[in-house]
Coordinates of N, CA and C in Angstrom, one line a residue:
Chain A
G1 N -11.5 -4.6 13.3 CA -10.5 -4.8 12.3 C -9.1 -4.3 12.7
E2 N -8.1 -4.5 11.9 CA -6.8 -4.1 12.3 C -6.6 -2.6 12.2
N3 N -5.8 -2.1 13.1 CA -5.4 -0.7 13.1 C -3.9 -0.6 13.2
V4 N -3.2 0.1 12.3 CA -1.8 0.2 12.3 C -1.4 1.7 12.5
E5 N -0.6 2.0 13.6 CA -0.1 3.3 13.8 C 1.3 3.4 13.5
Q6 N 1.8 4.4 12.9 CA 3.2 4.6 12.4 C 3.7 5.9 12.9
H7 N 5.0 5.9 13.4 CA 5.6 7.1 13.8 C 7.1 7.0 13.5
P8 N 7.8 8.1 13.2 CA 7.2 9.5 13.1 C 6.6 9.6 11.7
S9 N 5.9 10.8 11.5 CA 5.4 11.0 10.2 C 6.5 11.6 9.2
T10 N 7.4 12.3 9.8 CA 8.6 12.7 9.0 C 9.8 12.5 9.8
L11 N 10.9 12.3 9.1 CA 12.2 12.0 9.8 C 13.3 12.5 8.9
S12 N 14.1 13.4 9.5 CA 15.2 14.0 8.8 C 16.5 13.5 9.4
V13 N 17.4 13.0 8.7 CA 18.7 12.5 9.2 C 19.8 13.0 8.3
Q14 N 21.0 13.0 8.8 CA 22.2 13.2 8.0 C 22.7 11.9 7.4
E15 N 23.3 12.0 6.2 CA 23.8 10.9 5.5 C 24.8 10.1 6.5
G16 N 24.6 8.8 6.6 CA 25.5 8.1 7.4 C 24.9 7.7 8.8
D17 N 23.9 8.5 9.2 CA 23.2 8.3 10.4 C 22.2 7.1 10.3
S18 N 21.7 6.6 11.4 CA 20.7 5.5 11.4 C 19.3 6.2 11.4
A19 N 18.3 5.4 10.9 CA 16.9 5.9 11.0 C 16.1 4.7 11.5
V20 N 15.2 5.1 12.4 CA 14.3 4.1 12.9 C 12.8 4.5 12.8
I21 N 12.0 3.7 12.2 CA 10.6 3.9 12.1 C 9.8 2.9 12.8
K22 N 8.8 3.3 13.6 CA 8.1 2.4 14.5 C 6.6 2.2 14.2
C23 N 6.1 1.0 14.3 CA 4.7 0.8 14.0 C 4.1 -0.1 15.1
T24 N 2.9 0.2 15.5 CA 2.1 -0.7 16.4 C 0.9 -1.2 15.7
Y25 N 0.4 -2.3 16.1 CA -0.8 -2.9 15.5 C -1.7 -3.3 16.6
S26 N -3.0 -3.6 16.2 CA -4.0 -3.9 17.2 C -4.5 -5.3 17.2
D27 N -4.4 -6.0 16.1 CA -5.0 -7.3 16.0 C -4.0 -8.4 16.3
S28 N -4.2 -9.1 17.4 CA -3.2 -10.1 17.8 C -3.2 -11.3 16.8
A29 N -4.1 -11.4 15.9 CA -4.1 -12.4 14.8 C -3.1 -12.1 13.7
S30 N -2.7 -10.8 13.6 CA -1.8 -10.5 12.5 C -0.4 -11.1 12.8
N31 N 0.1 -11.7 11.7 CA 1.5 -12.3 11.8 C 2.3 -12.1 10.6
Y32 N 2.0 -11.2 9.8 CA 2.8 -10.9 8.6 C 3.0 -9.4 8.5
F33 N 4.2 -8.9 8.5 CA 4.5 -7.4 8.6 C 5.5 -7.0 7.6
P34 N 5.0 -6.5 6.5 CA 5.9 -6.0 5.4 C 6.2 -4.5 5.5
W35 N 7.2 -4.1 4.9 CA 7.6 -2.6 4.8 C 7.7 -2.3 3.3
Y36 N 7.0 -1.2 2.9 CA 7.1 -0.8 1.5 C 7.8 0.6 1.5
K37 N 8.5 0.8 0.4 CA 9.2 2.1 0.2 C 8.6 2.7 -1.1
Q38 N 8.2 4.0 -1.0 CA 7.7 4.7 -2.2 C 8.6 5.9 -2.4
E39 N 9.4 5.9 -3.5 CA 10.2 7.0 -3.9 C 9.2 8.0 -4.6
L40 N 9.6 9.2 -4.6 CA 8.8 10.3 -5.2 C 8.4 10.0 -6.6
G41 N 7.0 9.9 -6.8 CA 6.5 9.7 -8.1 C 6.5 8.3 -8.6
K42 N 7.0 7.4 -7.7 CA 7.1 6.0 -8.1 C 6.1 5.1 -7.3
R43 N 6.1 3.8 -7.7 CA 5.2 2.9 -7.0 C 5.7 2.4 -5.7
P44 N 4.9 2.1 -4.7 CA 5.4 1.4 -3.5 C 6.0 0.1 -3.8
Q45 N 7.1 -0.2 -3.2 CA 7.8 -1.5 -3.4 C 8.2 -2.1 -2.1
L46 N 8.0 -3.4 -2.0 CA 8.4 -4.2 -0.8 C 9.9 -4.2 -0.7
I47 N 10.3 -3.8 0.5 CA 11.8 -3.8 0.8 C 12.2 -4.9 1.8
I48 N 11.3 -5.2 2.7 CA 11.6 -6.3 3.7 C 10.3 -6.7 4.4
D49 N 10.2 -7.9 4.8 CA 9.0 -8.3 5.6 C 9.4 -9.3 6.6
I50 N 8.6 -9.5 7.6 CA 8.9 -10.4 8.7 C 7.6 -11.1 9.1
R51 N 7.7 -12.3 9.4 CA 6.6 -13.1 9.9 C 6.7 -13.5 11.3
S52 N 5.7 -13.8 12.0 CA 5.7 -13.8 13.5 C 6.5 -14.9 14.1
N53 N 7.0 -15.8 13.3 CA 7.9 -16.9 13.8 C 9.3 -16.4 14.0
V54 N 9.6 -15.2 13.6 CA 11.0 -14.7 13.9 C 10.9 -13.3 14.6
G55 N 11.9 -12.9 15.3 CA 11.9 -11.6 16.0 C 12.7 -10.5 15.2
E56 N 13.6 -10.9 14.3 CA 14.4 -10.0 13.7 C 14.8 -10.5 12.3
K57 N 14.9 -9.6 11.3 CA 15.3 -10.0 10.0 C 16.1 -8.9 9.4
K58 N 17.2 -9.3 8.8 CA 18.2 -8.2 8.3 C 18.5 -8.5 6.8
D59 N 18.6 -7.4 6.1 CA 19.0 -7.5 4.7 C 19.9 -6.3 4.4
Q60 N 21.1 -6.5 4.4 CA 22.2 -5.5 4.2 C 22.0 -4.3 5.2
R61 N 21.6 -3.1 4.8 CA 21.5 -2.0 5.7 C 20.2 -1.9 6.3
I62 N 19.2 -2.7 6.0 CA 17.9 -2.6 6.6 C 17.6 -3.8 7.5
A63 N 16.9 -3.6 8.5 CA 16.5 -4.7 9.4 C 15.1 -4.3 10.0
V64 N 14.4 -5.4 10.3 CA 13.1 -5.2 10.9 C 13.1 -6.1 12.2
T65 N 12.5 -5.5 13.2 CA 12.3 -6.2 14.5 C 10.9 -6.3 14.8
L66 N 10.5 -7.4 15.5 CA 9.1 -7.6 15.8 C 9.0 -8.0 17.3
N67 N 8.0 -7.4 18.0 CA 7.7 -7.8 19.4 C 6.2 -8.1 19.4
K68 N 5.9 -9.3 19.3 CA 4.5 -9.7 19.2 C 3.7 -9.5 20.6
T69 N 4.4 -9.6 21.7 CA 3.8 -9.4 23.0 C 3.3 -7.9 23.1
A70 N 4.2 -7.0 22.6 CA 3.9 -5.6 22.7 C 3.1 -5.1 21.5
K71 N 3.0 -6.0 20.5 CA 2.3 -5.6 19.2 C 3.0 -4.4 18.5
H72 N 4.3 -4.5 18.4 CA 5.0 -3.4 17.7 C 6.1 -4.0 16.9
F73 N 6.5 -3.3 15.8 CA 7.6 -3.7 14.9 C 8.2 -2.4 14.4
S74 N 9.5 -2.6 14.0 CA 10.2 -1.4 13.7 C 11.1 -1.7 12.5
L75 N 11.4 -0.6 11.7 CA 12.3 -0.7 10.6 C 13.6 0.1 11.0
H76 N 14.7 -0.5 10.8 CA 16.0 0.2 11.1 C 16.8 0.3 9.8
I77 N 17.2 1.5 9.5 CA 18.1 1.6 8.3 C 19.4 2.2 8.9
T78 N 20.5 1.5 8.6 CA 21.8 2.0 9.0 C 22.6 2.6 7.9
E79 N 23.6 3.5 8.2 CA 24.4 4.1 7.2 C 23.5 4.7 6.1
T80 N 22.6 5.5 6.4 CA 21.6 6.1 5.5 C 22.3 6.8 4.3
Q81 N 21.7 6.7 3.2 CA 22.2 7.4 2.0 C 21.1 8.2 1.4
P82 N 21.5 9.3 0.6 CA 20.4 10.1 0.0 C 19.4 9.3 -0.7
E83 N 19.7 8.2 -1.4 CA 18.8 7.4 -2.1 C 17.8 6.7 -1.2
D84 N 18.0 6.7 0.1 CA 17.1 6.1 1.0 C 15.9 7.1 1.2
S85 N 16.0 8.3 0.8 CA 14.9 9.3 0.9 C 13.7 8.8 0.2
A86 N 12.6 8.7 0.9 CA 11.3 8.1 0.4 C 10.3 8.1 1.5
V87 N 9.1 7.7 1.1 CA 8.1 7.5 2.1 C 8.0 6.0 2.4
Y88 N 8.1 5.6 3.6 CA 8.1 4.2 4.1 C 6.8 3.9 4.7
F89 N 6.2 2.8 4.3 CA 4.9 2.3 4.9 C 5.1 1.0 5.6
C90 N 4.6 0.9 6.8 CA 4.5 -0.4 7.4 C 3.1 -1.0 7.2
A91 N 2.9 -2.3 7.3 CA 1.6 -2.9 7.1 C 1.6 -4.2 8.0
A92 N 0.3 -4.6 8.1 CA 0.1 -5.9 8.9 C -1.0 -6.6 8.3
S93 N -0.9 -7.9 8.4 CA -2.1 -8.8 8.0 C -1.9 -10.2 8.6
E94 N -3.0 -10.9 8.5 CA -2.9 -12.3 8.9 C -2.1 -13.0 7.8
N95 N -1.6 -14.1 8.1 CA -0.7 -14.9 7.1 C -1.5 -16.0 6.5
S96 N -2.8 -15.9 6.3 CA -3.5 -17.0 5.8 C -4.7 -16.5 4.9
G97 N -5.2 -17.4 4.1 CA -6.4 -17.2 3.4 C -6.3 -15.9 2.5
Y98 N -7.3 -15.2 2.4 CA -7.3 -14.0 1.6 C -7.3 -12.7 2.5
S99 N -6.3 -12.8 3.4 CA -6.2 -11.6 4.3 C -5.7 -10.4 3.5
T100 N -6.1 -9.2 3.9 CA -5.6 -8.0 3.3 C -4.7 -7.2 4.2
L101 N -3.8 -6.5 3.6 CA -2.9 -5.7 4.3 C -3.5 -4.4 4.8
T102 N -3.2 -4.0 6.1 CA -3.6 -2.8 6.6 C -2.3 -1.9 6.8
F103 N -2.3 -0.8 6.2 CA -1.1 0.1 6.1 C -1.1 1.1 7.2
G104 N 0.1 1.6 7.6 CA 0.2 2.8 8.4 C 0.2 4.0 7.5
K105 N 0.3 5.2 8.1 CA 0.1 6.4 7.4 C 1.4 6.9 6.7
G106 N 2.5 6.1 6.9 CA 3.7 6.5 6.2 C 4.6 7.4 6.9
T107 N 5.9 7.2 6.7 CA 6.9 8.1 7.2 C 7.8 8.6 6.1
M108 N 7.8 10.0 6.0 CA 8.7 10.6 5.0 C 10.1 10.7 5.5
L109 N 11.0 10.0 5.0 CA 12.4 10.0 5.4 C 13.2 10.9 4.4
L110 N 13.9 11.8 5.0 CA 14.8 12.7 4.2 C 16.2 12.6 4.7
V111 N 17.1 12.1 3.8 CA 18.5 11.9 4.1 C 19.3 13.0 3.5
S112 N 19.9 13.9 4.3 CA 20.6 15.0 3.7 C 22.1 14.7 3.6
P113 N 22.7 15.1 2.4 CA 24.1 14.8 2.2 C 25.0 15.5 3.1
Chain B
E1 N 9.3 -8.6 -18.0 CA 7.9 -8.8 -17.6 C 7.3 -7.4 -17.2
A2 N 6.1 -7.1 -17.8 CA 5.5 -5.8 -17.4 C 5.0 -5.9 -16.0
G3 N 5.1 -4.7 -15.4 CA 4.5 -4.6 -14.0 C 3.1 -4.2 -14.1
V4 N 2.6 -3.9 -12.9 CA 1.2 -3.4 -12.8 C 1.1 -2.0 -13.5
T5 N 0.1 -1.9 -14.4 CA 0.0 -0.6 -15.0 C -1.4 0.0 -14.7
Q6 N -1.4 1.3 -14.6 CA -2.6 2.0 -14.2 C -2.8 3.2 -15.2
F7 N -4.1 3.5 -15.5 CA -4.4 4.5 -16.4 C -5.7 5.2 -15.9
P8 N -5.8 6.5 -15.9 CA -4.8 7.5 -16.3 C -3.8 7.7 -15.1
S9 N -2.7 8.3 -15.3 CA -1.8 8.6 -14.2 C -2.4 9.8 -13.4
H10 N -3.1 10.7 -14.0 CA -3.7 11.8 -13.3 C -5.0 12.2 -14.0
S11 N -6.0 12.5 -13.2 CA -7.3 12.9 -13.7 C -7.8 14.0 -12.9
V12 N -8.2 15.1 -13.6 CA -8.8 16.3 -12.9 C -10.3 16.4 -13.4
I13 N -11.2 16.3 -12.5 CA -12.6 16.4 -12.9 C -13.4 17.3 -11.9
E14 N -14.6 17.7 -12.3 CA -15.4 18.5 -11.4 C -16.3 17.6 -10.6
K15 N -16.7 18.1 -9.5 CA -17.7 17.4 -8.7 C -18.9 17.1 -9.5
G16 N -19.3 15.9 -9.3 CA -20.5 15.4 -10.0 C -20.2 14.7 -11.3
Q17 N -19.0 14.8 -11.8 CA -18.6 14.1 -13.0 C -18.3 12.6 -12.7
T18 N -18.0 11.9 -13.7 CA -17.7 10.4 -13.6 C -16.2 10.2 -14.1
V19 N -15.6 9.3 -13.4 CA -14.2 9.0 -13.8 C -14.1 7.4 -13.7
T20 N -13.4 6.9 -14.6 CA -13.1 5.4 -14.6 C -11.6 5.2 -14.6
L21 N -11.1 4.5 -13.7 CA -9.7 4.2 -13.5 C -9.5 2.7 -14.0
R22 N -8.4 2.5 -14.6 CA -8.1 1.1 -15.1 C -6.8 0.6 -14.5
C23 N -6.8 -0.7 -14.3 CA -5.6 -1.4 -13.8 C -5.4 -2.6 -14.6
D24 N -4.2 -2.8 -15.1 CA -3.8 -4.1 -15.7 C -2.8 -4.7 -14.8
P25 N -3.1 -5.9 -14.1 CA -2.2 -6.5 -13.2 C -1.1 -7.3 -14.0
I26 N -0.2 -7.8 -13.2 CA 0.8 -8.6 -13.8 C 0.1 -9.9 -14.3
S27 N 0.5 -10.3 -15.5 CA -0.1 -11.5 -16.1 C 0.0 -12.7 -15.2
G28 N -1.1 -13.4 -15.0 CA -1.1 -14.6 -14.2 C -1.4 -14.4 -12.8
H29 N -1.5 -13.1 -12.3 CA -1.8 -12.8 -10.9 C -3.3 -12.8 -10.8
D30 N -3.8 -13.8 -10.0 CA -5.2 -13.9 -9.7 C -5.8 -12.8 -8.8
N31 N -4.9 -12.4 -7.9 CA -5.3 -11.4 -6.9 C -5.1 -10.0 -7.3
L32 N -6.1 -9.2 -7.3 CA -6.0 -7.8 -7.7 C -6.7 -7.0 -6.6
Y33 N -6.0 -5.9 -6.1 CA -6.4 -5.1 -5.0 C -6.5 -3.6 -5.5
W34 N -7.5 -2.9 -5.0 CA -7.5 -1.5 -5.1 C -7.3 -0.9 -3.7
Y35 N -6.5 0.1 -3.7 CA -6.2 0.9 -2.4 C -6.3 2.4 -2.8
R36 N -6.5 3.2 -1.8 CA -6.5 4.7 -2.0 C -5.7 5.3 -0.9
R37 N -5.0 6.4 -1.3 CA -4.3 7.2 -0.3 C -4.7 8.6 -0.5
V38 N -5.3 9.1 0.6 CA -5.5 10.6 0.7 C -4.3 11.2 1.3
M39 N -3.9 12.4 0.8 CA -2.6 13.0 1.2 C -2.4 12.9 2.7
G40 N -1.3 12.4 3.1 CA -0.9 12.3 4.5 C -1.5 11.2 5.3
K41 N -2.4 10.4 4.7 CA -3.0 9.4 5.4 C -2.5 8.0 4.9
E42 N -3.1 7.0 5.5 CA -2.6 5.6 5.2 C -3.1 5.2 3.8
I43 N -2.4 4.2 3.3 CA -2.9 3.5 2.1 C -4.1 2.6 2.5
K44 N -5.3 3.0 2.1 CA -6.4 2.4 2.7 C -7.0 1.4 1.7
F45 N -7.3 0.2 2.2 CA -7.9 -0.9 1.4 C -9.3 -0.6 0.9
L46 N -9.5 -0.8 -0.4 CA -10.9 -0.6 -1.0 C -11.5 -2.0 -1.2
L47 N -10.9 -2.8 -2.1 CA -11.4 -4.1 -2.4 C -10.4 -5.0 -3.0
H48 N -10.8 -6.3 -3.0 CA -9.9 -7.4 -3.4 C -10.7 -8.3 -4.4
F49 N -10.1 -8.5 -5.6 CA -10.6 -9.5 -6.5 C -9.8 -10.8 -6.5
V50 N -10.4 -11.9 -6.6 CA -9.7 -13.1 -6.9 C -10.3 -13.6 -8.2
K51 N -9.4 -13.5 -9.2 CA -9.9 -13.7 -10.6 C -11.0 -12.6 -10.8
E52 N -12.2 -13.1 -11.3 CA -13.2 -12.1 -11.6 C -14.2 -11.8 -10.4
S53 N -14.0 -12.5 -9.3 CA -14.9 -12.5 -8.2 C -14.4 -11.5 -7.1
K54 N -15.3 -10.7 -6.5 CA -15.0 -9.9 -5.4 C -14.9 -10.7 -4.2
Q55 N -13.6 -10.8 -3.7 CA -13.4 -11.5 -2.4 C -13.7 -10.7 -1.2
D56 N -13.4 -9.4 -1.3 CA -13.6 -8.6 -0.1 C -13.8 -7.1 -0.6
E57 N -15.0 -6.6 -0.4 CA -15.2 -5.2 -0.8 C -15.6 -4.3 0.4
S58 N -15.1 -4.7 1.6 CA -15.5 -4.0 2.8 C -14.9 -2.6 2.9
G59 N -13.9 -2.3 2.1 CA -13.3 -1.0 2.1 C -13.9 0.0 1.2
M60 N -14.8 -0.4 0.4 CA -15.5 0.5 -0.6 C -16.3 1.6 0.2
P61 N -16.0 2.9 -0.1 CA -16.6 3.9 0.8 C -18.1 4.0 0.7
N62 N -18.7 3.8 -0.5 CA -20.1 4.0 -0.7 C -20.5 3.5 -2.1
N63 N -21.8 3.6 -2.4 CA -22.2 3.0 -3.7 C -21.9 3.9 -4.9
R64 N -21.2 5.0 -4.6 CA -20.7 5.8 -5.8 C -19.5 5.1 -6.4
F65 N -18.9 4.1 -5.8 CA -17.8 3.4 -6.3 C -18.2 2.1 -6.8
L66 N -17.7 1.8 -8.1 CA -18.1 0.5 -8.6 C -16.8 -0.1 -9.3
A67 N -16.4 -1.3 -8.8 CA -15.3 -2.0 -9.4 C -15.7 -3.2 -10.1
E68 N -15.0 -3.4 -11.2 CA -15.3 -4.6 -12.0 C -14.0 -5.3 -12.5
R69 N -14.1 -6.6 -12.7 CA -12.9 -7.3 -13.3 C -13.4 -8.4 -14.2
T70 N -14.0 -8.0 -15.2 CA -14.6 -8.9 -16.2 C -13.6 -9.8 -16.8
G71 N -13.8 -11.1 -16.8 CA -12.8 -12.0 -17.4 C -11.6 -12.3 -16.5
G72 N -11.5 -11.6 -15.4 CA -10.4 -11.9 -14.5 C -9.1 -11.3 -14.9
T73 N -9.1 -10.4 -15.8 CA -7.8 -9.8 -16.3 C -7.7 -8.4 -15.7
Y74 N -8.0 -7.4 -16.5 CA -7.8 -6.0 -16.0 C -9.1 -5.6 -15.2
S75 N -8.9 -4.6 -14.4 CA -10.0 -4.1 -13.6 C -10.3 -2.6 -13.8
T76 N -11.5 -2.2 -13.6 CA -11.8 -0.8 -13.6 C -12.5 -0.4 -12.3
L77 N -12.2 0.8 -11.9 CA -12.9 1.4 -10.8 C -13.5 2.7 -11.2
K78 N -14.9 2.7 -11.1 CA -15.6 3.9 -11.6 C -16.1 4.7 -10.4
V79 N -16.0 6.0 -10.4 CA -16.5 6.8 -9.4 C -17.6 7.7 -10.0
Q80 N -18.8 7.6 -9.5 CA -20.0 8.3 -10.2 C -21.1 8.5 -9.2
P81 N -21.4 9.7 -8.9 CA -20.8 11.0 -9.3 C -19.6 11.3 -8.3
A82 N -18.6 11.9 -8.8 CA -17.4 12.1 -7.9 C -17.7 13.3 -6.9
E83 N -17.2 13.2 -5.7 CA -17.3 14.2 -4.7 C -15.9 14.7 -4.3
L84 N -15.8 15.8 -3.7 CA -14.5 16.4 -3.4 C -13.6 15.4 -2.6
E85 N -14.3 14.7 -1.6 CA -13.5 13.9 -0.7 C -13.0 12.6 -1.4
D86 N -13.3 12.4 -2.7 CA -12.8 11.3 -3.4 C -11.4 11.5 -3.9
S87 N -10.9 12.7 -3.8 CA -9.6 13.1 -4.3 C -8.5 12.2 -3.6
G88 N -7.5 11.8 -4.3 CA -6.5 11.0 -3.7 C -5.8 10.2 -4.8
V89 N -4.9 9.4 -4.3 CA -4.2 8.5 -5.3 C -4.7 7.1 -5.1
Y90 N -5.2 6.6 -6.2 CA -5.8 5.2 -6.2 C -4.7 4.3 -6.7
F91 N -4.3 3.3 -5.9 CA -3.3 2.3 -6.2 C -4.0 1.0 -6.5
C92 N -3.5 0.4 -7.5 CA -3.9 -1.0 -7.8 C -2.6 -1.9 -7.5
A93 N -2.9 -3.1 -7.0 CA -1.8 -4.0 -6.7 C -2.2 -5.4 -7.1
S94 N -1.3 -6.2 -7.4 CA -1.6 -7.6 -7.7 C -0.7 -8.6 -7.1
S95 N -1.1 -9.8 -6.9 CA -0.2 -10.8 -6.3 C -0.6 -12.2 -6.9
H96 N 0.3 -13.1 -6.8 CA 0.1 -14.4 -7.4 C -0.5 -15.3 -6.3
A97 N 0.1 -15.3 -5.2 CA -0.2 -16.3 -4.1 C -1.4 -15.9 -3.3
T98 N -2.1 -16.8 -2.8 CA -3.1 -16.5 -1.7 C -2.3 -16.5 -0.4
G99 N -3.0 -15.9 0.6 CA -2.3 -15.7 1.8 C -1.4 -14.5 1.8
A100 N -0.6 -14.3 2.8 CA 0.2 -13.1 2.9 C 1.4 -13.2 2.0
G101 N 1.7 -12.2 1.3 CA 2.8 -12.2 0.4 C 3.0 -10.9 -0.3
E102 N 4.0 -10.7 -1.1 CA 4.3 -9.4 -1.7 C 3.2 -9.0 -2.6
L103 N 2.8 -7.7 -2.5 CA 1.9 -7.0 -3.4 C 2.8 -6.2 -4.4
F104 N 2.4 -6.3 -5.6 CA 3.1 -5.5 -6.7 C 2.2 -4.4 -7.0
F105 N 2.6 -3.2 -6.8 CA 1.8 -2.0 -7.0 C 2.0 -1.4 -8.3
G106 N 1.0 -0.7 -8.8 CA 1.1 0.2 -9.9 C 1.6 1.5 -9.4
E107 N 1.8 2.5 -10.3 CA 2.3 3.8 -9.9 C 1.1 4.7 -9.4
G108 N -0.1 4.2 -9.5 CA -1.2 5.0 -9.0 C -1.9 5.9 -10.0
S109 N -3.1 6.2 -9.8 CA -3.9 7.2 -10.5 C -4.3 8.3 -9.6
R110 N -3.8 9.5 -9.8 CA -4.1 10.6 -9.0 C -5.4 11.2 -9.4
L111 N -6.4 11.3 -8.6 CA -7.7 11.9 -8.9 C -7.8 13.2 -8.1
T112 N -8.1 14.2 -8.9 CA -8.4 15.5 -8.2 C -9.8 15.9 -8.6
V113 N -10.6 16.1 -7.6 CA -12.0 16.5 -7.8 C -12.2 17.9 -7.4
L114 N -12.6 18.8 -8.3 CA -12.7 20.2 -8.0 C -14.1 20.6 -7.7

């Protein structure tokens, strides 16, 4: 089955800095890679996703890159703000049928003012 | 539109007792998932319903866990008897489409087994 590794487990940055979270996956059949953000005490919510037909996707201050050859994908947050502080989870699945998401262990991002 | 709701938000029980967690998915979502997160670990898949049928229950840890979704609406996850290692946050999520797409999560039910 799929195995998703996520690094780092914690990340502290100053407001305005960039933050990068990296994930690797094991199943070459995976081709859907979402990122979820969970603020303290709240539910995980999808913030961005990428499918294997593209290498990069951007939405305002967040971007995701995908390297299928190396089986890794990354989340990039620019100009970080305190409200970006949360736990971020990467995940992977096949893009067909009743495939299920396999999540990484999460990265706790702390943005200090 | 109401999101995914879970009850209870927090449950504290003793080892050997029984707990039942409930999930109400977004109306019209045929797909309902249960996940669990033990502190510091990944959000781990438990099982997937499509309407009232179990599509995939490969993540269920053992036969102390029983999930149901009678009528294809809300779902329950019963743990009987609970063990210490069952502690964690149990998330329910639902989605409309088959195939890969956004999961809408509930806020989770935190289970503490003493």
